[in-house]
Coordinates of C-alpha atoms in Angstrom, one line a residue:
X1 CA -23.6 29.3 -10.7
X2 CA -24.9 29.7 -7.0
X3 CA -28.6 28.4 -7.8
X4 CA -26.7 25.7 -9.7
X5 CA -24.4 24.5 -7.0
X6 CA -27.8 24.1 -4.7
X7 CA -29.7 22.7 -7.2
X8 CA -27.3 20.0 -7.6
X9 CA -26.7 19.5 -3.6
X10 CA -30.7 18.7 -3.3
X11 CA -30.8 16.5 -6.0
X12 CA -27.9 14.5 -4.4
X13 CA -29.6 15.2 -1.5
X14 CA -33.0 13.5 -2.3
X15 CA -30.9 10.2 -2.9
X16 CA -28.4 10.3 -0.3
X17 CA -29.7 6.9 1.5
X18 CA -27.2 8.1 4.5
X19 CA -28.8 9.7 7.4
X20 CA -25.1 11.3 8.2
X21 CA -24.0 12.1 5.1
X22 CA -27.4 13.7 4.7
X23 CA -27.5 15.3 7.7
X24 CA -24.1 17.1 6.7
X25 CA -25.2 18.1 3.5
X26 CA -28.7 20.0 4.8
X27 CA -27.1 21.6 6.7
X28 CA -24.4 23.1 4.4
X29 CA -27.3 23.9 1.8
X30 CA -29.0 25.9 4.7
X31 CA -26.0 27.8 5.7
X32 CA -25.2 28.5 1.7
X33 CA -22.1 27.4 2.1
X34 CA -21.0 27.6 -1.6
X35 CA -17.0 27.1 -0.5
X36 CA -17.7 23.8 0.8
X37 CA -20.5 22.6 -1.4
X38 CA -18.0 23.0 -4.5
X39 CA -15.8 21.3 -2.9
X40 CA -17.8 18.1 -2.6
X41 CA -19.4 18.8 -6.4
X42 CA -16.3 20.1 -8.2
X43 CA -16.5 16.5 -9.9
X44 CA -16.3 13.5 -8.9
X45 CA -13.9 10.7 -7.3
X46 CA -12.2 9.4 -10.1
X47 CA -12.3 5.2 -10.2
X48 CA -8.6 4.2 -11.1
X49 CA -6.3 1.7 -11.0
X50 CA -6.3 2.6 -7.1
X51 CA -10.2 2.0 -7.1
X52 CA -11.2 4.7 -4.7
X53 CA -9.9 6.3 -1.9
X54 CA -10.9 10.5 -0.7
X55 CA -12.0 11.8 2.2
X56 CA -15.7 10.3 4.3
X57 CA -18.5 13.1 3.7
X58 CA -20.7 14.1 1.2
X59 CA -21.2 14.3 -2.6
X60 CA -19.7 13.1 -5.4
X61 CA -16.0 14.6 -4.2
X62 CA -15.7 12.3 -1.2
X63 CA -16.5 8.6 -0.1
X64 CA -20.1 7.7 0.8
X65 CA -22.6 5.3 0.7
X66 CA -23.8 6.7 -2.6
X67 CA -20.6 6.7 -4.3
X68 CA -20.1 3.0 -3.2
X69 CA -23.6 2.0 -4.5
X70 CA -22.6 3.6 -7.5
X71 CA -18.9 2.1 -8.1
X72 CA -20.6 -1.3 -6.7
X73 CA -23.1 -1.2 -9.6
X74 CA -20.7 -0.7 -12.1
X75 CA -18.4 -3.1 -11.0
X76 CA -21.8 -5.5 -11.4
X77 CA -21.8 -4.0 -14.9
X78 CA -18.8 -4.4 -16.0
X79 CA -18.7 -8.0 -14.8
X80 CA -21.9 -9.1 -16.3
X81 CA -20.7 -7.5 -19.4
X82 CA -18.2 -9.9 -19.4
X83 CA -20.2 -13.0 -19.2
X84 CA -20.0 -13.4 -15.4
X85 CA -23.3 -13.5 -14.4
X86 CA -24.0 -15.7 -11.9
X87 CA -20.4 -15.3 -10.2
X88 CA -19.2 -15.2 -6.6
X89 CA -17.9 -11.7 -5.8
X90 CA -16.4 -11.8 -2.1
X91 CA -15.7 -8.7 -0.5
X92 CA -13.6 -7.8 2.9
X93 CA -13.0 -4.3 4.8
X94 CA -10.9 -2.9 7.8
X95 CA -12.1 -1.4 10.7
X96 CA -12.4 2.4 9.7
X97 CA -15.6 4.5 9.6
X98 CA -18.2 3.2 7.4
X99 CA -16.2 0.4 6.1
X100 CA -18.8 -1.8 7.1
X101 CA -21.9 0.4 5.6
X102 CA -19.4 0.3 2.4
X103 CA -18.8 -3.7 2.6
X104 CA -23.1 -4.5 3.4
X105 CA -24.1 -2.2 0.2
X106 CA -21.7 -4.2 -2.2
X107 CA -22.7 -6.8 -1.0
X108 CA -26.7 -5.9 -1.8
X109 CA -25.7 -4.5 -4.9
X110 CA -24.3 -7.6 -6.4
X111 CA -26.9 -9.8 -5.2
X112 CA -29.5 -7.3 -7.1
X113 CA -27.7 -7.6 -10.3
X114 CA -27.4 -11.3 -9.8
X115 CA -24.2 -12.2 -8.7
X116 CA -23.5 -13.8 -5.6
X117 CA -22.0 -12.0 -3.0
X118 CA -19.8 -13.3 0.1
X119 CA -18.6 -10.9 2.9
X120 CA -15.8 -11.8 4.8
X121 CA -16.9 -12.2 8.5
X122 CA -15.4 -9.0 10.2
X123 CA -12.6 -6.6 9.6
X124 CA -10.2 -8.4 8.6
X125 CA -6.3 -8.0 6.9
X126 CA -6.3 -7.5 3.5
X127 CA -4.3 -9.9 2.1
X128 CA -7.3 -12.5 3.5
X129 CA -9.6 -10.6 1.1
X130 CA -6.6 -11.1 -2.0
X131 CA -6.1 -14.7 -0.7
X132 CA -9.9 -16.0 -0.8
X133 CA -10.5 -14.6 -4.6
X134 CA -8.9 -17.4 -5.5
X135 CA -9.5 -20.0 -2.8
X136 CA -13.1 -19.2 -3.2
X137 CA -12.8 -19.3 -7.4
X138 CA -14.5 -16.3 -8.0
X139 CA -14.8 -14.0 -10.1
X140 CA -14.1 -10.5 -8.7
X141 CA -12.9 -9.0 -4.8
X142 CA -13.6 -5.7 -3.0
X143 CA -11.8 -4.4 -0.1
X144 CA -13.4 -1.6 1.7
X145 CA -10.0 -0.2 3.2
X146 CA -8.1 3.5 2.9
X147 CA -4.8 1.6 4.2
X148 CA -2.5 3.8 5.9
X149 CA -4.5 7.4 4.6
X150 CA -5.6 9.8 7.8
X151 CA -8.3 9.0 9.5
X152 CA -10.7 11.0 7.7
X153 CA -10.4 8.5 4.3
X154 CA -11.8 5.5 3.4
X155 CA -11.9 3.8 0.2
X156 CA -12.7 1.1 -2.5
X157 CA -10.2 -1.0 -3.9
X158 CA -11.3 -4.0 -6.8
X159 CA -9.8 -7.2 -7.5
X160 CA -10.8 -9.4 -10.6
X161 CA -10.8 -13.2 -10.6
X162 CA -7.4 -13.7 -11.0
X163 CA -6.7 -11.8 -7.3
X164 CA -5.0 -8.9 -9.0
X165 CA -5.7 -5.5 -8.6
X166 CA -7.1 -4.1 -11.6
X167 CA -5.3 -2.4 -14.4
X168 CA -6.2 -0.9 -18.0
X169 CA -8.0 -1.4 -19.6
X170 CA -10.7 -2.7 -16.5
X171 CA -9.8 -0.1 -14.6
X172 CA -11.5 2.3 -17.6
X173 CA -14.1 0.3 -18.6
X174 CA -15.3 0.0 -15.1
X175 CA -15.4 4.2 -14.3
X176 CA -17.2 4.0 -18.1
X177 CA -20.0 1.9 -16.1
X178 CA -20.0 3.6 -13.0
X179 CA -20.3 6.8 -15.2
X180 CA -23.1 4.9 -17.0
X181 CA -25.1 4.1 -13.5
X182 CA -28.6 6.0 -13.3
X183 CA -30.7 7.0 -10.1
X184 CA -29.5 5.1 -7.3
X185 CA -33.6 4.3 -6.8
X186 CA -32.8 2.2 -10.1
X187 CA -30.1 0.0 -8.5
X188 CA -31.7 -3.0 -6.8
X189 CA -30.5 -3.2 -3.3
X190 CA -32.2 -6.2 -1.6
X191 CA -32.2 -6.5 2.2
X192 CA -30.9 -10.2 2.4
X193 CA -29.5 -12.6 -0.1
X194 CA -25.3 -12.7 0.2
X195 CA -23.4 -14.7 2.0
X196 CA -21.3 -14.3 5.4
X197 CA -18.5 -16.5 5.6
X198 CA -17.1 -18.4 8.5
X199 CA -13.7 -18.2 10.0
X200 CA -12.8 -21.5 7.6
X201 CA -11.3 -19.0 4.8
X202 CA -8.8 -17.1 7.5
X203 CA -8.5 -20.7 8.3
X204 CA -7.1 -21.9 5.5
X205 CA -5.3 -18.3 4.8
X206 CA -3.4 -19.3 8.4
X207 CA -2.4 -22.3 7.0
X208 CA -1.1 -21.1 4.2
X209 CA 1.0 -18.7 6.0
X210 CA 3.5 -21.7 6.9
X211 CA 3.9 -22.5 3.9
X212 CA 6.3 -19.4 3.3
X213 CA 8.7 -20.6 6.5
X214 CA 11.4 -23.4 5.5
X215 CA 10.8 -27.0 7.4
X216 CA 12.9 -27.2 10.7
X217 CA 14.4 -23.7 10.4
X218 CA 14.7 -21.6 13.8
X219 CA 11.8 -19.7 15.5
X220 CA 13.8 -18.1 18.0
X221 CA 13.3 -14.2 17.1
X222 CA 11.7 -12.5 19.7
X223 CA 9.3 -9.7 18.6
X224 CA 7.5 -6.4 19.3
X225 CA 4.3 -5.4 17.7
X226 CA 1.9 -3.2 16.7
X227 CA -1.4 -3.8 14.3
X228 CA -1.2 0.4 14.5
X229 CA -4.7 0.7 15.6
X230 CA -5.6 -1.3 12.3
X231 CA -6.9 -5.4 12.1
X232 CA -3.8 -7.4 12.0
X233 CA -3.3 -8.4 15.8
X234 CA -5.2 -11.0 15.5
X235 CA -4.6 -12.9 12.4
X236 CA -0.6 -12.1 12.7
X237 CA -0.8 -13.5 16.6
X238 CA -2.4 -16.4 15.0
X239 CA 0.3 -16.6 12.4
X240 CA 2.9 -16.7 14.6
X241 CA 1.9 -19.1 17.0
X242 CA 1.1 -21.9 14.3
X243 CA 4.6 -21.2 13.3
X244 CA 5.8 -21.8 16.6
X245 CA 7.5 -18.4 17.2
X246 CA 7.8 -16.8 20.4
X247 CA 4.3 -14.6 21.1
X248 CA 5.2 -11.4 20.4
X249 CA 5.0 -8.7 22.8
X250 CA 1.4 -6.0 21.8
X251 CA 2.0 -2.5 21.7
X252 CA -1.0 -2.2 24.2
X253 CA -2.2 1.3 23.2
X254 CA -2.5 0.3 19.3
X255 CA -3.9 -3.5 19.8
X256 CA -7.2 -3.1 18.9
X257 CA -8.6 -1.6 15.9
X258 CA -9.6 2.1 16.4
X259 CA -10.9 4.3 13.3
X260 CA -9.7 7.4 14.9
X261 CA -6.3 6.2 15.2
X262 CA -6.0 8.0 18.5
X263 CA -1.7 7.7 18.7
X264 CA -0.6 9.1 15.4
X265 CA -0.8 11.6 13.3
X266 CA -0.7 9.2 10.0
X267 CA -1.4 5.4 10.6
X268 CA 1.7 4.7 8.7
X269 CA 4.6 3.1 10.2
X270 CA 6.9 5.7 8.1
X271 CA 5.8 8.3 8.7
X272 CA 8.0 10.3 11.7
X273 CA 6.3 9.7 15.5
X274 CA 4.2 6.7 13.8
X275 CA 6.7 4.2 15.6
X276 CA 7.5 5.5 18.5
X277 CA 4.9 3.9 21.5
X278 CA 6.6 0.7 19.5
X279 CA 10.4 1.8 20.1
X280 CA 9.2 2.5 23.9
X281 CA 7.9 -0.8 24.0
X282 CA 10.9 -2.5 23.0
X283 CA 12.8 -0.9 25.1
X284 CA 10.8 -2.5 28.0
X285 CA 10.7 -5.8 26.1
X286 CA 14.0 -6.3 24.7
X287 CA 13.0 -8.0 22.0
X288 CA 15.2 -9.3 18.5
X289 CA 12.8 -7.0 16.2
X290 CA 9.9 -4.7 16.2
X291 CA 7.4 -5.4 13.5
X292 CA 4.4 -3.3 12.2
X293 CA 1.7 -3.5 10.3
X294 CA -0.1 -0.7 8.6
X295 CA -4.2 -0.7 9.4
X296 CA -5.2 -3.6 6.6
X297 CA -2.0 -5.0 7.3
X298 CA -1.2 -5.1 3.9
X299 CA 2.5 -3.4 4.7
X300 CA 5.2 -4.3 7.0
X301 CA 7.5 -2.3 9.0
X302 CA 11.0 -3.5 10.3
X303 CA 12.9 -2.0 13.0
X304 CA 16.1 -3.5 14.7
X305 CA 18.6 -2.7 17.7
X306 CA 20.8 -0.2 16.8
X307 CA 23.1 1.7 19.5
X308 CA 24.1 4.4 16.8
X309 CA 20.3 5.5 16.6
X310 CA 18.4 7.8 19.1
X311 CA 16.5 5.6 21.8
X312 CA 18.3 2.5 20.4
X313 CA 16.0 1.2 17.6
X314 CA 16.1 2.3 13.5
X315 CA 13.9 1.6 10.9
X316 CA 15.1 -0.4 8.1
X317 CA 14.1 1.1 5.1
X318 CA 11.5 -0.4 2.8
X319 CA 14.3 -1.3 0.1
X320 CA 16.8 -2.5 3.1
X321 CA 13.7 -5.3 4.0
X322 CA 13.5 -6.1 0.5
X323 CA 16.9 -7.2 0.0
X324 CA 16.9 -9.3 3.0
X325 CA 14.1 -10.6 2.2
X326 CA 15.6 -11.4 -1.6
X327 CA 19.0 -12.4 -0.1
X328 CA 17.1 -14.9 2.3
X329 CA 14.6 -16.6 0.0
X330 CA 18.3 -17.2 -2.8
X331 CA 20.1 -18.4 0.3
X332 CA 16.8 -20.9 0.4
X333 CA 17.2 -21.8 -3.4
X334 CA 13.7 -19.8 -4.5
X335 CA 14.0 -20.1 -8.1
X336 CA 12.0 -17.7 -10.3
X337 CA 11.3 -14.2 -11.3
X338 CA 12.4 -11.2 -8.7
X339 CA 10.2 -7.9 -9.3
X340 CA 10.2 -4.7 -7.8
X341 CA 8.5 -1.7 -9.4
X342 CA 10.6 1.3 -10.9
X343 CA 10.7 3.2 -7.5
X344 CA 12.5 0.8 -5.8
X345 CA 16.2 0.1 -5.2
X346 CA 18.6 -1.9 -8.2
X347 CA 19.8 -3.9 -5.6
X348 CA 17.3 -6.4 -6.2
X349 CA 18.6 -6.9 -9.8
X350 CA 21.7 -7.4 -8.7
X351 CA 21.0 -10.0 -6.0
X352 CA 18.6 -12.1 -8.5
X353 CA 21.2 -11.3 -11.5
X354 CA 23.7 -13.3 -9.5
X355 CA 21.6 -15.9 -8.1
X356 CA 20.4 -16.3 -11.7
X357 CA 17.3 -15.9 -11.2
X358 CA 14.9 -13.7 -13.8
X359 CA 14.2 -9.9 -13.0
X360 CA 11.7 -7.6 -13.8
X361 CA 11.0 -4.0 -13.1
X362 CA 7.1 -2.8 -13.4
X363 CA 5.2 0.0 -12.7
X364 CA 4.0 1.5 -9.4
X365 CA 2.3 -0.6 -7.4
X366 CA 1.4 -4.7 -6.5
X367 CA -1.6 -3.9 -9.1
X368 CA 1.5 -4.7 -11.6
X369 CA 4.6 -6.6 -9.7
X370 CA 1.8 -9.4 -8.8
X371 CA 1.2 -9.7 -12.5
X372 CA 4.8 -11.0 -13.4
X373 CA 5.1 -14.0 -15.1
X374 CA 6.8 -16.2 -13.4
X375 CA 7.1 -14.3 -10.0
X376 CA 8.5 -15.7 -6.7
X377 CA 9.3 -12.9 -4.9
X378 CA 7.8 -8.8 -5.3
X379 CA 8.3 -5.9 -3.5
X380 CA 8.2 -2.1 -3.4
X381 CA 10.0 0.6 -1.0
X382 CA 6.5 1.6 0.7
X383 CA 7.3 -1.4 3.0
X384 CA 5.2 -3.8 0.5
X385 CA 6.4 -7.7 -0.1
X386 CA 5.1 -10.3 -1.8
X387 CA 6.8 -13.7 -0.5
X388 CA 3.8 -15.9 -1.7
X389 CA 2.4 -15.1 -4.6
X390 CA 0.8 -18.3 -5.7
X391 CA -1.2 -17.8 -2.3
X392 CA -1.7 -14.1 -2.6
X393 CA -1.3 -11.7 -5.3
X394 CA -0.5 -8.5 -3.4
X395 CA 1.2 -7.5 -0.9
X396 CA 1.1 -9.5 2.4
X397 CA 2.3 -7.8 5.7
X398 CA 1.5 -10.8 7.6
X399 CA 3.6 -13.6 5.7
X400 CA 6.4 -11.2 5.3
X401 CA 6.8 -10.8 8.8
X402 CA 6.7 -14.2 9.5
X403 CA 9.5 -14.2 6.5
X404 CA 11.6 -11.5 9.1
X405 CA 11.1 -12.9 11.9
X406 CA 12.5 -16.6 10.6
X407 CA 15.4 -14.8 8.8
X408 CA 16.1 -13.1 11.9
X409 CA 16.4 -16.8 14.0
X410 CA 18.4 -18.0 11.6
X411 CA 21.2 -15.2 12.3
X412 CA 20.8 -15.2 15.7
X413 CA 21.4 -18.7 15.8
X414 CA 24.4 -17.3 14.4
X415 CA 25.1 -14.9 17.1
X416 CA 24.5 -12.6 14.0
X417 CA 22.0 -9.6 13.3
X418 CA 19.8 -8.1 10.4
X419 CA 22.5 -5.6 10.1
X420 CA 24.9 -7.8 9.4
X421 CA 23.3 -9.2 7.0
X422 CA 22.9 -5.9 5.4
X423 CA 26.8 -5.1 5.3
X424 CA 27.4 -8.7 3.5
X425 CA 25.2 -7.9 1.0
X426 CA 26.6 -4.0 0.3
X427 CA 30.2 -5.3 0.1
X428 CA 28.9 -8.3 -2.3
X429 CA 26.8 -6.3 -4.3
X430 CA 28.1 -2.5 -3.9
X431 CA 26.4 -0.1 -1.3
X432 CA 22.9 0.5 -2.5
X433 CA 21.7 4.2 -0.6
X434 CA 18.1 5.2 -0.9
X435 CA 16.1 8.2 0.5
X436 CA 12.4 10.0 -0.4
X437 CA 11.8 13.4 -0.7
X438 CA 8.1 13.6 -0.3
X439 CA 6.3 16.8 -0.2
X440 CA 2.2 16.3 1.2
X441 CA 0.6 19.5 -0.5
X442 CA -3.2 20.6 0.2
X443 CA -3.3 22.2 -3.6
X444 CA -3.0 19.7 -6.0
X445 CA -1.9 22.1 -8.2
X446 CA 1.4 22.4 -7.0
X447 CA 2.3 19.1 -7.6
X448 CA 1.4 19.8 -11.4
X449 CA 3.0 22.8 -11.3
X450 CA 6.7 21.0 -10.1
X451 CA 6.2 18.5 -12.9
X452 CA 5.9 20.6 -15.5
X453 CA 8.6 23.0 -14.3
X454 CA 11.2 19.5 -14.6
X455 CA 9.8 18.7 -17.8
X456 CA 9.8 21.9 -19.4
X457 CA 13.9 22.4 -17.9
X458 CA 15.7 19.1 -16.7
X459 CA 17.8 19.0 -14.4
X460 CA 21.3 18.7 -15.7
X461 CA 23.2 17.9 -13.3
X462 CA 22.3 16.7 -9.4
X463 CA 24.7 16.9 -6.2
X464 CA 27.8 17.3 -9.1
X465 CA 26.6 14.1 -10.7
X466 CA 25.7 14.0 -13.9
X467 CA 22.4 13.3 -15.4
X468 CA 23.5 10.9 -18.5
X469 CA 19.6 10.2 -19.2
X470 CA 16.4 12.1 -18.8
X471 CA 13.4 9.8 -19.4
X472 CA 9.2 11.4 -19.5
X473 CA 7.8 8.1 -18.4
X474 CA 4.2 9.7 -19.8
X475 CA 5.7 8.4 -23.1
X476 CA 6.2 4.7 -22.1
X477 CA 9.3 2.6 -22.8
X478 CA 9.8 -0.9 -24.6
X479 CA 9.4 -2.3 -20.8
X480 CA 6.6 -0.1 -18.9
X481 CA 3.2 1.6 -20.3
X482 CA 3.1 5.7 -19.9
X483 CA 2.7 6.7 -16.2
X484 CA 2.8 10.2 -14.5
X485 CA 7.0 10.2 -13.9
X486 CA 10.4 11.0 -14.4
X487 CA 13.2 9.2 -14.3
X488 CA 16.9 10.3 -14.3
X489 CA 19.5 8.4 -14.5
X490 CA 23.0 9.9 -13.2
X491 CA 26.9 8.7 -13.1
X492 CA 26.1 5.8 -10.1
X493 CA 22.5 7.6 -9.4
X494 CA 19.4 7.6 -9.8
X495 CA 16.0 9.5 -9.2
X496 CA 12.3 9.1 -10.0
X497 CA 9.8 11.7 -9.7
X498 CA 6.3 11.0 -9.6
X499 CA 2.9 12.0 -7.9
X500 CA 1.3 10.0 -5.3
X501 CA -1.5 7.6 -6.6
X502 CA -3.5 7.2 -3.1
X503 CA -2.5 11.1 -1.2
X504 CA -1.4 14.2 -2.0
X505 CA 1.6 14.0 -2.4
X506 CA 4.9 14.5 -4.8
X507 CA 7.3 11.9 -4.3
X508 CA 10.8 11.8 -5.3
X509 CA 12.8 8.5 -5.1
X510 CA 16.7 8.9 -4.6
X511 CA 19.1 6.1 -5.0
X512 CA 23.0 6.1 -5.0
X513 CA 25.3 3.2 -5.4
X514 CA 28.8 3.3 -3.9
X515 CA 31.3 0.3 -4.7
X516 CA 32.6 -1.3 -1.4
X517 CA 35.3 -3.7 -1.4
X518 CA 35.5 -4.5 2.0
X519 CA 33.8 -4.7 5.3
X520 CA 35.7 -2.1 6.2
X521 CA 35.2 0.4 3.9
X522 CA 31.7 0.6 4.8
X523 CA 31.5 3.7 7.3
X524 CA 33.4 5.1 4.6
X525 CA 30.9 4.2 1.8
X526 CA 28.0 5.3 3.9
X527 CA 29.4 8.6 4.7
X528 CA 29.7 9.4 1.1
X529 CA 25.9 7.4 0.4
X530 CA 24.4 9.9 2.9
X531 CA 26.2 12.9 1.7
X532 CA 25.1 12.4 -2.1
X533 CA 21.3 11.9 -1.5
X534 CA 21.4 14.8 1.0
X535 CA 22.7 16.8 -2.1
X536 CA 20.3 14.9 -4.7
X537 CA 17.9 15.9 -2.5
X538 CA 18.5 20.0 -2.2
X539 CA 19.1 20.2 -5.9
X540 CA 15.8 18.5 -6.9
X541 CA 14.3 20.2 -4.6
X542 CA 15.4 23.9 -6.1
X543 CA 14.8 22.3 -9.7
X544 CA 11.1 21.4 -9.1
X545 CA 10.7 24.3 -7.1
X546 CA 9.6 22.3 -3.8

């Protein structure tokens, strides 16, 4: 086992075209270091409907060069399997460690295999990577980007022609071709031969950003920002200034984009300390709203005045943005399908229900909410929107906050607040509560572990509610295909249990819905909100043993 473990280090070795990566790995072969050698050779990174994403170092376990050349030439694969030989495949990245490196050898790689291969100019947000698949008509998109993982991760995620991310059955037939790949000395690599764009494609992404803001409405909304160390300063900045909104006021310490990520812990605006040089800011600035963006600016974050909160400033929830954004967009006549995925709050039925427009639920992720016939409007709780989807696919955390920031004008021409807002649309459509429990684990067996132990005894009964149905979403339902979840629906509850897709982590998704009848029954209503999911949350907790 020992001789084998080494064995199969060198080999990887003698192909590593890294200088780093091969530095680190001689090294741990000269030390022995069998504990950390399986952990890079246990397997390998498994290419789902996520693409990629682990942790920079390494062998097969972690994100390298040779693990890109490898996914790159069986992207190539798969695509000239499919007939498009010949085609444009245009491929952007962020500003973390190697994403570059990653971008350059796609980039070679698809130009060996004889497709032809545009890089967007620098790091850039990833919704301009989503946008130019189909401005630029081709026929697949890579985005070198981890998102909002630690600073340690990086990773690969693969758009086909129609700006989507993949699903089955690409996503399988693609890890079949990577799987298929030989010696990376057999994938032709030239040195030159791909294209790097200009600025005119984030031009004409800018100028498709006004098209999400109503003719004439206000641009008042003062702002607060932060690109959280990521790319999105720029391009946002640029957004907002050809919509004529006030410039917003930087977050100095997270303006520029910095792989280490020097100020948090977790470049994600929801996770706890994330936003707080952001909330000191404001309270210099004084602004209308704080907006964030996650590191490919893919997400966006919402925080508003709010006396009752410590230092004066709260995060809206994910699901709270989402029906303001909903409620906004009906108030502007948007006709079409609403979607959400299964993890997010009913609210948005309700509001599109009544507007009559059509409603769909989907699976985790934009990979399958930007896929809805039909769709006008998509979001999900992880502080993802998509408010143009004929102009992007996916997730946009540029064109939703200029979406914020113009609802926010409007209402303040009002003399009116987000938060006001918010309390219309709980007494019109009943008080919609949401929480997470999310457990990060470094054993991934635990997570397996917890979802057995609710499968194999259900909980019957959560915070005295009831659990009327217990659905295994493994098996599928006449609306979704199987995923890894559980879903339990209880007397004016709800609660979906599912692993993570990108980290390690279980997440549990908690929603309550309290009828409200008037404004002011609404302290009332929240008391009782808060005090359910507190108790949804201890008793899941004890029933998957977390």
């Amino acid at each position: 086992m020992q001789q084998d473990l080494i064995t199969q280090a060198r080999t990887w070795l003698a192909e590593d075209p890294d200088p780093e990566t091969r530095d680190e790995l001689a090294k741990l072969i000269d030390a022995e270091d069998l504990d950390a050698l399986a952990a890079r050779f246990a397997g390998t990174l498994q290419f789902g409907t996520a693409g990629l994403r682990g942790e920079l170092g390494a062998g097969p376990m972690r994100m390298n060069r040779s693990v890109v050349i490898r996914a790159a030439a069986g992207l190539a694969a798969h695509l000239k399997a499919q007939g498009r030989t010949g085609g444009l495949v245009v491929i952007g990245y962020d500003a973390r460690y190697k994403s570059a490196d990653f971008a350059r050898d796609t980039a070679a790689v698809m130009t060996g295999a004889g497709l032809r291969a545009a890089v967007l100019p620098r790091p850039l947000p990833t919704p301009v990577l989503a946008y130019a698949i189909r401005h630029l008509g081709a026929v697949a998109g890579v985005e070198v980007t981890a998102s909002h993982n630690p600073p340690r991760d990086n990773g690969y995620k693969v758009y086909l022609g129609d700006g989507s991310q993949i699903v089955p059955p690409a996503d399988g037939e693609i890890a079949d071709a990577i799987a298929a790949v030989g010696p990376l000395a057999d994938v032709d690599r030239p040195e030159t031969g791909w294209e790097i764009l200009g600025d005119e494609v984030l031009e004409a992404y800018l100028a498709r950003t006004d098209a999400v803001l109503a003719t004439g409405s206000p641009r008042t909304a003062r702002t607060v920002y932060t690109a959280m160390h990521g790319v999105g300063t720029s391009v946002l900045t640029a957004a907002f200034a050809r919509a004529g909104f006030p410039a917003p006021v930087l977050v100095t310490e997270q303006v520029e984009p910095d792989p280490a990520f020097p100020t948090v812990a977790f470049p994600n605006p929801e996770e706890p300390g994330a936003m707080d040089l952001a909330f000191a800011t404001a309270r210099r600035a004084n602004p209308d709203l704080v907006i964030a963006n996650d590191p490919d600016a893919d997400r966006c974050a919402v925080a508003v005045p709010d006396a009752t909160a410590d230092g004066g400033w709260r995060m809206l929830r994910g699901d709270e943005v989402g029906a303001l954004l909903a409620a906004h967009l009906v108030a502007r006549g948007a006709t079409g399908v609403f979607a959400e995925s299964i993890v997010s709050s009913s609210l948005l039925g309700r509001i599109a229900e009544k507007a009559g427009n059509g409603y769909e639920e989907t699976l985790t992720g934009f990979k399958w909410i930007a896929r809805v016939d039909g769709l006008r409007y998509g979001y999900e709780e992880a502080l993802g929107y998509c408010v143009d989807p004929d102009g992007v696919r996916d997730k946009d955390g540029i064109t939703a906050a200029l979406l914020v920031a113009e609802l926010a004008s409007g209402l303040k021409e009002q003399g009116r607040t987000l938060l006001d807002l918010l309390d219309d649309i709980a007494v019109e459509h009943g008080l919609h509560a949401t929480d997470q429990l999310s457990v990060r684990v470094e054993d991934l067996s635990v997570i397996a572990d917890s979802m057995r132990r609710l499968r194999d005894t259900p909980p019957t009964s959560l915070a005295g509610l009831a659990v009327t149905s217990a659905e295994d979403l493994s098996e599928g339902t006449e609306q979704l295909p199987p995923t890894d979840g559980l879903r339990y629906h209880l007397d004016g509850a709800r609660v979906i249990v599912r692993p993570s897709g990108t980290e390690p982590k279980l997440k549990c998704y908690l929603e309550v819905v309290v009828p409200v009848a008037s404004a002011g029954e609404l302290p009332a209503a929240r008391a009782k909100g808060a005090e359910l999911l507190a108790g949804i949350k201890r008793d899941l907790s004890a029933a998957a043993g977390i």
